[in-house]
Amino acid sequence: MSTTATATTPYNYAYLDEQTKRMIRRAILKAIAIPGYQVPFASREMPMPYGWGTGGVQVTASIIGPTDTLKVIDQGSDDTTNAVSIRKFFQKTAAVAVTTSTSAATIIQTRHRIPETPLTAGQVLVFQVPTPEPLRFLEPRETETRKMHALAEYGLMHVKLYEDIAKHGRIAKTYDYPTMVAGRYLMAPSPTPKFDNPKMHRSPALQLFGAGREKRIYAVPPHTDVVSLDFDDYPFEVNKFDRPCALCGAENVYLDEVILDDRGGRMFVCSDTDHCETRRAEGHRGEILGQEETRA
Amino acid sequence: MYVAVKGGERAIDNAHRLLASDRRGDTDIPEISTNQIAGQLKLAVARVMAEGSLYDPEVAALAIKQARGDLIEAIFLARAYRTTLPRFGYSRPIETSEMAVERRISATYKDLPGGQILGPTFDYTHRLIDFGLAGDAVPEPPAENAAGLEPAPHVTRLLNDEGLIEQNATRSDAPPRDLTREPLAFPAGRDLRLQNLARGDEGFLLGLAYSTQRGFGGSHPFVGEIRIGEVEVEFFAEELGFAVTLGRVQLTECEMVNQFKGSASEPPQFTRGYGLVFGQSERKAMSMALVDRALRAEEFGQDVTAPAQDQEFVLSHSDNVQATGFVEHLKLPHYVDFQAELGLVRRMRALHAAARADEPDEAPPEEADEPVEDREAAE
């Protein structure tokens, strides 16, 4: 067993010991072999709290190597506190190159978003998952939900979506929107807005999902069907914004609402900061910047 | 131009610097040493070792210092350190009957072999703030018993001789299950349940234990025995072919004796609940024993009706490192999910307003601004 401690830390490469990594890699392989199936794994205590990305961090730690380039985002941004903390963790323990560029990264660990720039073959997207069980809020018992998955008995979820329509006139699920993977397993996409669900469908990238506290890993292999649940008369729709990004002018991207003052002033900007910066570097100007600078 | 504020590396670094200086506090006051913590805040150290699952008073004391006295944070530090340690194997089962007893009491017998030994306990003190302690009070030296202690067999063994209490399961050579090495699956056997409870949050177990005494899954307990003291830990070394002593650990053990009516095939017998924790922690050991017994409901053909009897409920929520992480993660940004919810509520409100505008003659409807239901916490 290798115990190569890096110069700056007394811990093994990428924090986890090699035996643990092997155990997690086995779980990942099984997850890839059964798309959408939640594989139990012996999740370890990590030096960050449960609920703050321990599952994603363990998956990343098990697949990362010195030649990788890592990007970490939270809410679409590289600069949110937790993304900074996790990126630093791997810089320290795995001596790995980091980037904010989606296309330059080999591994992207994310919480709550999928980058706007389409992913390519060879990239791995690692999701941090709080509640891997899509049926959890309908059935609290693990013994029951595992049985429901085994029997592909997903009527409960369809009833929930139907009840939404009856009550609210629409499916009132805006994020963590349930999907069917490869026509077999119901899967929680993690609390990404449903805006991002279509990006998972037949993505050329490998998508891995790690839930540390709940001790589950699941996967969507490249080019796998990921279909959001809906009804013929109520087809799945993504969240829409009625304006472009105020900074880069991008349309059809996910926007964050930023409150500007206490008089109701607000603007909408790209949630994906890398996408926004890249577009601005290319000369795109949104409403706010357009007033200040002339278009390059 | 407005720049969206999103954390920032420098802000985080500065927050950590502030934390470090806040931890130290006023530098005119001498820094607390880990020896002082280990020697004078023993029960805090014991709790960190027990729930951190790591018997190392020095690491526990350091963790308490680093955590500024926040014991759950200290437990978290101990766990995150423990998980990186290489594992050689499992020790041999410890023999608590050979414990060097510091305290041993029974509530079921007035006197018994080995005697009632009160030991260092708050039990019979008046809870009056001792203002003398604010200074450098040197306590009287403890009284010594020159004769030494006679052996103290377990109370349950005495009951066993009469067949009055259920037999403990015979020792099995199968390796113990270990929830730190494999994910917990339900239903969980008693070995895993006890491991989970031993690591579980003292406050959570205390509340559950209390609930069993107030009718939510009662089991009519008696404290057969509580004993506190050091035991030897032995490890069987394959290379040597015999067991070697690794050291001694202080433990608190509680054996509850619970009522049980018996069945057609079995005569009436008492049943057991068991608690075992690192260090001196009677509250935790007793709570553990009560919850252990409650979780055995099915085994004795009792209906599972109360939270303390429900293993998925108890075992999934007992771990304070998991619980605190997930509860506190709500502090993390949730902008994008909240944005999705904002959009939905605005659209639904617009529809609602439009519907009301279409029906001007109706009686004023009741305020329908109820929030969308089924909003599971945005994670």
PDB file of C-alpha atoms in Angstrom, chain B residues 116-338:
ATOM      1  CA  GLN B 116     -21.051  -0.605  46.409  1.00  0.00           C
ATOM      2  CA  ILE B 117     -18.186   1.720  45.549  1.00  0.00           C
ATOM      3  CA  LEU B 118     -19.241   5.315  45.128  1.00  0.00           C
ATOM      4  CA  GLY B 119     -16.094   6.704  43.503  1.00  0.00           C
ATOM      5  CA  PRO B 120     -15.809  10.248  42.129  1.00  0.00           C
ATOM      6  CA  THR B 121     -19.415  11.250  41.462  1.00  0.00           C
ATOM      7  CA  PHE B 122     -21.582  14.363  41.478  1.00  0.00           C
ATOM      8  CA  ASP B 123     -24.532  12.229  42.586  1.00  0.00           C
ATOM      9  CA  TYR B 124     -24.684  13.164  46.257  1.00  0.00           C
ATOM     10  CA  THR B 125     -23.359  16.717  46.001  1.00  0.00           C
ATOM     11  CA  HIS B 126     -25.460  19.801  46.495  1.00  0.00           C
ATOM     12  CA  ARG B 127     -25.419  21.736  43.252  1.00  0.00           C
ATOM     13  CA  LEU B 128     -24.292  24.985  44.838  1.00  0.00           C
ATOM     14  CA  ILE B 129     -21.775  27.065  42.951  1.00  0.00           C
ATOM     15  CA  ASP B 130     -18.547  26.746  44.909  1.00  0.00           C
ATOM     16  CA  PHE B 131     -17.165  30.267  44.857  1.00  0.00           C
ATOM     17  CA  GLY B 132     -14.038  28.967  46.554  1.00  0.00           C
ATOM     18  CA  LEU B 133     -13.130  27.205  43.301  1.00  0.00           C
ATOM     19  CA  ALA B 134     -12.611  30.557  41.616  1.00  0.00           C
ATOM     20  CA  GLY B 135      -9.306  30.795  43.469  1.00  0.00           C
ATOM     21  CA  ASP B 136      -6.533  28.234  43.808  1.00  0.00           C
ATOM     22  CA  ALA B 137      -8.217  25.897  46.256  1.00  0.00           C
ATOM     23  CA  VAL B 138      -6.188  22.755  46.943  1.00  0.00           C
ATOM     24  CA  PRO B 139      -8.549  19.868  47.761  1.00  0.00           C
ATOM     25  CA  GLU B 140      -7.947  17.425  50.605  1.00  0.00           C
ATOM     26  CA  PRO B 141      -6.158  14.284  49.512  1.00  0.00           C
ATOM     27  CA  PRO B 142      -8.601  11.420  48.876  1.00  0.00           C
ATOM     28  CA  ALA B 143      -9.114   8.729  51.519  1.00  0.00           C
ATOM     29  CA  GLU B 144      -7.294   5.486  50.760  1.00  0.00           C
ATOM     30  CA  ASN B 145      -8.501   1.969  51.296  1.00  0.00           C
ATOM     31  CA  ALA B 146      -5.452   0.049  52.409  1.00  0.00           C
ATOM     32  CA  ALA B 147      -7.197  -3.303  52.141  1.00  0.00           C
ATOM     33  CA  GLY B 148      -7.772  -2.982  48.393  1.00  0.00           C
ATOM     34  CA  LEU B 149     -10.881  -4.123  46.608  1.00  0.00           C
ATOM     35  CA  GLU B 150     -12.386  -7.558  46.415  1.00  0.00           C
ATOM     36  CA  PRO B 151     -13.401  -8.925  43.004  1.00  0.00           C
ATOM     37  CA  ALA B 152     -16.734  -7.607  41.762  1.00  0.00           C
ATOM     38  CA  PRO B 153     -18.629 -10.066  39.556  1.00  0.00           C
ATOM     39  CA  HIS B 154     -21.333  -8.618  37.338  1.00  0.00           C
ATOM     40  CA  VAL B 155     -24.770  -8.369  38.916  1.00  0.00           C
ATOM     41  CA  THR B 156     -26.290  -9.908  35.833  1.00  0.00           C
ATOM     42  CA  ARG B 157     -24.096 -12.964  36.384  1.00  0.00           C
ATOM     43  CA  LEU B 158     -25.623 -13.339  39.837  1.00  0.00           C
ATOM     44  CA  LEU B 159     -29.074 -13.208  38.266  1.00  0.00           C
ATOM     45  CA  ASN B 160     -27.929 -15.585  35.589  1.00  0.00           C
ATOM     46  CA  ASP B 161     -27.131 -18.229  38.182  1.00  0.00           C
ATOM     47  CA  GLU B 162     -30.831 -18.382  38.963  1.00  0.00           C
ATOM     48  CA  GLY B 163     -31.898 -18.239  35.318  1.00  0.00           C
ATOM     49  CA  LEU B 164     -33.784 -15.047  36.095  1.00  0.00           C
ATOM     50  CA  ILE B 165     -32.289 -13.061  33.239  1.00  0.00           C
ATOM     51  CA  GLU B 166     -31.867 -13.846  29.587  1.00  0.00           C
ATOM     52  CA  GLN B 167     -28.546 -15.385  28.662  1.00  0.00           C
ATOM     53  CA  ASN B 168     -26.193 -13.173  26.756  1.00  0.00           C
ATOM     54  CA  ALA B 169     -25.587 -14.396  23.257  1.00  0.00           C
ATOM     55  CA  THR B 170     -22.614 -16.710  23.292  1.00  0.00           C
ATOM     56  CA  ARG B 171     -19.428 -15.176  22.032  1.00  0.00           C
ATOM     57  CA  SER B 172     -18.965 -15.646  18.336  1.00  0.00           C
ATOM     58  CA  ASP B 173     -15.665 -15.772  16.498  1.00  0.00           C
ATOM     59  CA  ALA B 174     -17.120 -13.923  13.542  1.00  0.00           C
ATOM     60  CA  PRO B 175     -15.396 -10.581  13.031  1.00  0.00           C
ATOM     61  CA  PRO B 176     -17.534  -7.751  14.403  1.00  0.00           C
ATOM     62  CA  ARG B 177     -19.449  -5.605  11.963  1.00  0.00           C
ATOM     63  CA  ASP B 178     -18.107  -2.083  11.775  1.00  0.00           C
ATOM     64  CA  LEU B 179     -20.167   0.833  10.557  1.00  0.00           C
ATOM     65  CA  THR B 180     -17.067   2.947  10.006  1.00  0.00           C
ATOM     66  CA  ARG B 181     -15.943   0.419   7.396  1.00  0.00           C
ATOM     67  CA  GLU B 182     -19.217  -0.530   5.744  1.00  0.00           C
ATOM     68  CA  PRO B 183     -22.419   1.417   5.190  1.00  0.00           C
ATOM     69  CA  LEU B 184     -25.196   0.777   7.664  1.00  0.00           C
ATOM     70  CA  ALA B 185     -28.013  -1.338   6.241  1.00  0.00           C
ATOM     71  CA  PHE B 186     -31.353  -2.089   7.846  1.00  0.00           C
ATOM     72  CA  PRO B 187     -32.291  -4.089   9.756  1.00  0.00           C
ATOM     73  CA  ALA B 188     -29.007  -3.752  11.669  1.00  0.00           C
ATOM     74  CA  GLY B 189     -27.837  -6.432  14.093  1.00  0.00           C
ATOM     75  CA  ARG B 190     -27.265  -5.651  17.744  1.00  0.00           C
ATOM     76  CA  ASP B 191     -23.478  -5.375  17.309  1.00  0.00           C
ATOM     77  CA  LEU B 192     -23.898  -2.562  14.805  1.00  0.00           C
ATOM     78  CA  ARG B 193     -26.645  -0.928  16.834  1.00  0.00           C
ATOM     79  CA  LEU B 194     -24.450  -0.866  19.920  1.00  0.00           C
ATOM     80  CA  GLN B 195     -21.560   0.558  17.925  1.00  0.00           C
ATOM     81  CA  ASN B 196     -23.833   3.247  16.557  1.00  0.00           C
ATOM     82  CA  LEU B 197     -25.140   4.093  20.031  1.00  0.00           C
ATOM     83  CA  ALA B 198     -21.650   4.148  21.549  1.00  0.00           C
ATOM     84  CA  ARG B 199     -20.649   6.788  18.975  1.00  0.00           C
ATOM     85  CA  GLY B 200     -24.025   8.520  19.159  1.00  0.00           C
ATOM     86  CA  ASP B 201     -24.720  11.954  20.539  1.00  0.00           C
ATOM     87  CA  GLU B 202     -25.136  11.965  24.311  1.00  0.00           C
ATOM     88  CA  GLY B 203     -27.967  14.495  24.192  1.00  0.00           C
ATOM     89  CA  PHE B 204     -29.875  12.635  21.490  1.00  0.00           C
ATOM     90  CA  LEU B 205     -29.614   9.331  23.352  1.00  0.00           C
ATOM     91  CA  LEU B 206     -30.541  10.998  26.620  1.00  0.00           C
ATOM     92  CA  GLY B 207     -33.718  12.405  25.063  1.00  0.00           C
ATOM     93  CA  LEU B 208     -34.639   9.044  23.526  1.00  0.00           C
ATOM     94  CA  ALA B 209     -33.937   7.206  26.788  1.00  0.00           C
ATOM     95  CA  TYR B 210     -36.054   9.730  28.655  1.00  0.00           C
ATOM     96  CA  SER B 211     -38.900   9.221  26.185  1.00  0.00           C
ATOM     97  CA  THR B 212     -38.949   5.483  26.984  1.00  0.00           C
ATOM     98  CA  GLN B 213     -39.436   6.382  30.646  1.00  0.00           C
ATOM     99  CA  ARG B 214     -42.373   8.594  29.780  1.00  0.00           C
ATOM    100  CA  GLY B 215     -44.394   5.980  27.963  1.00  0.00           C
ATOM    101  CA  PHE B 216     -42.945   6.060  24.461  1.00  0.00           C
ATOM    102  CA  GLY B 217     -41.825   2.449  24.431  1.00  0.00           C
ATOM    103  CA  GLY B 218     -41.326   1.729  28.127  1.00  0.00           C
ATOM    104  CA  SER B 219     -39.319  -1.251  29.328  1.00  0.00           C
ATOM    105  CA  HIS B 220     -39.377  -0.921  33.145  1.00  0.00           C
ATOM    106  CA  PRO B 221     -35.669  -0.686  33.741  1.00  0.00           C
ATOM    107  CA  PHE B 222     -33.535  -1.173  36.833  1.00  0.00           C
ATOM    108  CA  VAL B 223     -29.890  -0.268  36.964  1.00  0.00           C
ATOM    109  CA  GLY B 224     -28.449  -3.699  37.582  1.00  0.00           C
ATOM    110  CA  GLU B 225     -25.032  -2.169  37.703  1.00  0.00           C
ATOM    111  CA  ILE B 226     -22.854   0.707  36.623  1.00  0.00           C
ATOM    112  CA  ARG B 227     -19.104   0.289  36.786  1.00  0.00           C
ATOM    113  CA  ILE B 228     -16.329   2.663  35.865  1.00  0.00           C
ATOM    114  CA  GLY B 229     -12.656   1.808  35.686  1.00  0.00           C
ATOM    115  CA  GLU B 230      -9.772   0.750  33.537  1.00  0.00           C
ATOM    116  CA  VAL B 231      -9.534  -2.467  31.581  1.00  0.00           C
ATOM    117  CA  GLU B 232      -6.708  -3.932  29.567  1.00  0.00           C
ATOM    118  CA  VAL B 233      -6.963  -3.998  25.803  1.00  0.00           C
ATOM    119  CA  GLU B 234      -5.368  -6.998  24.145  1.00  0.00           C
ATOM    120  CA  PHE B 235      -4.528  -7.617  20.548  1.00  0.00           C
ATOM    121  CA  PHE B 236      -3.926 -11.043  19.098  1.00  0.00           C
ATOM    122  CA  ALA B 237      -0.762 -10.798  17.040  1.00  0.00           C
ATOM    123  CA  GLU B 238      -0.780 -13.403  14.275  1.00  0.00           C
ATOM    124  CA  GLU B 239       3.006 -13.280  13.950  1.00  0.00           C
ATOM    125  CA  LEU B 240       3.517 -14.060  17.629  1.00  0.00           C
ATOM    126  CA  GLY B 241       0.691 -16.525  18.046  1.00  0.00           C
ATOM    127  CA  PHE B 242      -0.457 -14.938  21.308  1.00  0.00           C
ATOM    128  CA  ALA B 243      -2.226 -11.840  22.576  1.00  0.00           C
ATOM    129  CA  VAL B 244      -0.259  -8.775  23.633  1.00  0.00           C
ATOM    130  CA  THR B 245      -1.508  -5.997  25.878  1.00  0.00           C
ATOM    131  CA  LEU B 246      -1.787  -2.685  24.046  1.00  0.00           C
ATOM    132  CA  GLY B 247      -2.679  -0.592  27.073  1.00  0.00           C
ATOM    133  CA  ARG B 248      -5.525   0.310  29.357  1.00  0.00           C
ATOM    134  CA  VAL B 249      -8.680   2.289  28.668  1.00  0.00           C
ATOM    135  CA  GLN B 250     -11.144   3.785  31.098  1.00  0.00           C
ATOM    136  CA  LEU B 251     -14.715   2.668  30.470  1.00  0.00           C
ATOM    137  CA  THR B 252     -18.186   3.160  31.862  1.00  0.00           C
ATOM    138  CA  GLU B 253     -20.417   0.117  31.608  1.00  0.00           C
ATOM    139  CA  CYS B 254     -24.110  -0.007  32.395  1.00  0.00           C
ATOM    140  CA  GLU B 255     -26.215  -3.130  32.577  1.00  0.00           C
ATOM    141  CA  MET B 256     -29.933  -2.474  32.754  1.00  0.00           C
ATOM    142  CA  VAL B 257     -32.288  -5.155  33.936  1.00  0.00           C
ATOM    143  CA  ASN B 258     -35.660  -4.884  32.232  1.00  0.00           C
ATOM    144  CA  GLN B 259     -38.945  -6.621  32.778  1.00  0.00           C
ATOM    145  CA  PHE B 260     -40.276  -9.195  30.411  1.00  0.00           C
ATOM    146  CA  LYS B 261     -43.273 -11.399  30.788  1.00  0.00           C
ATOM    147  CA  GLY B 262     -42.115 -14.514  28.975  1.00  0.00           C
ATOM    148  CA  SER B 263     -43.915 -16.466  26.294  1.00  0.00           C
ATOM    149  CA  ALA B 264     -45.506 -19.852  25.742  1.00  0.00           C
ATOM    150  CA  SER B 265     -42.103 -21.374  25.081  1.00  0.00           C
ATOM    151  CA  GLU B 266     -40.061 -19.357  27.579  1.00  0.00           C
ATOM    152  CA  PRO B 267     -40.541 -18.856  31.319  1.00  0.00           C
ATOM    153  CA  PRO B 268     -40.706 -15.294  32.626  1.00  0.00           C
ATOM    154  CA  GLN B 269     -37.280 -13.676  32.651  1.00  0.00           C
ATOM    155  CA  PHE B 270     -35.662 -10.294  32.937  1.00  0.00           C
ATOM    156  CA  THR B 271     -34.147  -8.894  29.785  1.00  0.00           C
ATOM    157  CA  ARG B 272     -31.065  -6.764  29.266  1.00  0.00           C
ATOM    158  CA  GLY B 273     -30.063  -3.421  27.915  1.00  0.00           C
ATOM    159  CA  TYR B 274     -26.397  -2.657  27.578  1.00  0.00           C
ATOM    160  CA  GLY B 275     -24.302   0.480  27.518  1.00  0.00           C
ATOM    161  CA  LEU B 276     -20.535   0.876  27.206  1.00  0.00           C
ATOM    162  CA  VAL B 277     -18.613   4.096  26.636  1.00  0.00           C
ATOM    163  CA  PHE B 278     -15.076   5.414  26.830  1.00  0.00           C
ATOM    164  CA  GLY B 279     -14.224   7.434  29.928  1.00  0.00           C
ATOM    165  CA  GLN B 280     -16.530   8.354  32.766  1.00  0.00           C
ATOM    166  CA  SER B 281     -19.993   9.020  31.382  1.00  0.00           C
ATOM    167  CA  GLU B 282     -22.817   7.417  33.294  1.00  0.00           C
ATOM    168  CA  ARG B 283     -25.475   9.547  31.610  1.00  0.00           C
ATOM    169  CA  LYS B 284     -24.411   8.282  28.206  1.00  0.00           C
ATOM    170  CA  ALA B 285     -23.941   4.652  29.287  1.00  0.00           C
ATOM    171  CA  MET B 286     -27.381   4.563  30.943  1.00  0.00           C
ATOM    172  CA  SER B 287     -29.075   6.236  27.989  1.00  0.00           C
ATOM    173  CA  MET B 288     -27.384   3.800  25.652  1.00  0.00           C
ATOM    174  CA  ALA B 289     -28.599   0.845  27.719  1.00  0.00           C
ATOM    175  CA  LEU B 290     -32.184   2.097  27.717  1.00  0.00           C
ATOM    176  CA  VAL B 291     -32.169   2.727  23.980  1.00  0.00           C
ATOM    177  CA  ASP B 292     -30.468  -0.615  23.300  1.00  0.00           C
ATOM    178  CA  ARG B 293     -33.278  -2.373  25.135  1.00  0.00           C
ATOM    179  CA  ALA B 294     -35.927  -0.305  23.354  1.00  0.00           C
ATOM    180  CA  LEU B 295     -34.397  -1.251  19.993  1.00  0.00           C
ATOM    181  CA  ARG B 296     -34.748  -4.936  20.884  1.00  0.00           C
ATOM    182  CA  ALA B 297     -38.549  -4.638  20.909  1.00  0.00           C
ATOM    183  CA  GLU B 298     -39.056  -6.801  17.858  1.00  0.00           C
ATOM    184  CA  GLU B 299     -36.806  -9.514  19.248  1.00  0.00           C
ATOM    185  CA  PHE B 300     -39.206  -9.841  22.200  1.00  0.00           C
ATOM    186  CA  GLY B 301     -42.338  -9.682  20.089  1.00  0.00           C
ATOM    187  CA  GLN B 302     -43.221  -6.162  21.224  1.00  0.00           C
ATOM    188  CA  ASP B 303     -44.937  -3.754  18.858  1.00  0.00           C
ATOM    189  CA  VAL B 304     -42.634  -1.068  17.490  1.00  0.00           C
ATOM    190  CA  THR B 305     -44.625   2.055  18.226  1.00  0.00           C
ATOM    191  CA  ALA B 306     -42.230   4.574  19.777  1.00  0.00           C
ATOM    192  CA  PRO B 307     -39.340   6.517  18.212  1.00  0.00           C
ATOM    193  CA  ALA B 308     -36.755   4.887  20.513  1.00  0.00           C
ATOM    194  CA  GLN B 309     -37.821   1.432  19.269  1.00  0.00           C
ATOM    195  CA  ASP B 310     -37.456   2.359  15.610  1.00  0.00           C
ATOM    196  CA  GLN B 311     -33.978   1.483  14.423  1.00  0.00           C
ATOM    197  CA  GLU B 312     -34.093   3.491  11.226  1.00  0.00           C
ATOM    198  CA  PHE B 313     -35.128   6.542  13.196  1.00  0.00           C
ATOM    199  CA  VAL B 314     -32.591   6.090  15.993  1.00  0.00           C
ATOM    200  CA  LEU B 315     -29.556   4.849  14.079  1.00  0.00           C
ATOM    201  CA  SER B 316     -29.925   7.292  11.197  1.00  0.00           C
ATOM    202  CA  HIS B 317     -30.061  10.333  13.448  1.00  0.00           C
ATOM    203  CA  SER B 318     -27.800   9.565  16.415  1.00  0.00           C
ATOM    204  CA  ASP B 319     -24.524  10.728  14.924  1.00  0.00           C
ATOM    205  CA  ASN B 320     -23.901  14.339  15.890  1.00  0.00           C
ATOM    206  CA  VAL B 321     -21.129  14.887  13.344  1.00  0.00           C
ATOM    207  CA  GLN B 322     -23.548  13.940  10.573  1.00  0.00           C
ATOM    208  CA  ALA B 323     -26.402  15.857  12.135  1.00  0.00           C
ATOM    209  CA  THR B 324     -24.506  19.060  12.770  1.00  0.00           C
ATOM    210  CA  GLY B 325     -23.002  18.998   9.309  1.00  0.00           C
ATOM    211  CA  PHE B 326     -26.306  18.650   7.565  1.00  0.00           C
ATOM    212  CA  VAL B 327     -28.220  21.092   9.735  1.00  0.00           C
ATOM    213  CA  GLU B 328     -25.476  23.685   9.480  1.00  0.00           C
ATOM    214  CA  HIS B 329     -24.986  23.238   5.755  1.00  0.00           C
ATOM    215  CA  LEU B 330     -28.108  25.367   5.366  1.00  0.00           C
ATOM    216  CA  LYS B 331     -25.694  28.267   5.881  1.00  0.00           C
ATOM    217  CA  LEU B 332     -24.090  27.488   2.540  1.00  0.00           C
ATOM    218  CA  PRO B 333     -25.321  29.506  -0.427  1.00  0.00           C
ATOM    219  CA  HIS B 334     -28.492  28.218  -2.013  1.00  0.00           C
ATOM    220  CA  TYR B 335     -28.904  31.017  -4.547  1.00  0.00           C
ATOM    221  CA  VAL B 336     -29.710  28.959  -7.567  1.00  0.00           C
ATOM    222  CA  ASP B 337     -32.381  26.814  -5.939  1.00  0.00           C
ATOM    223  CA  PHE B 338     -33.877  29.831  -4.243  1.00  0.00           C
TER     224      PHE B 338
END
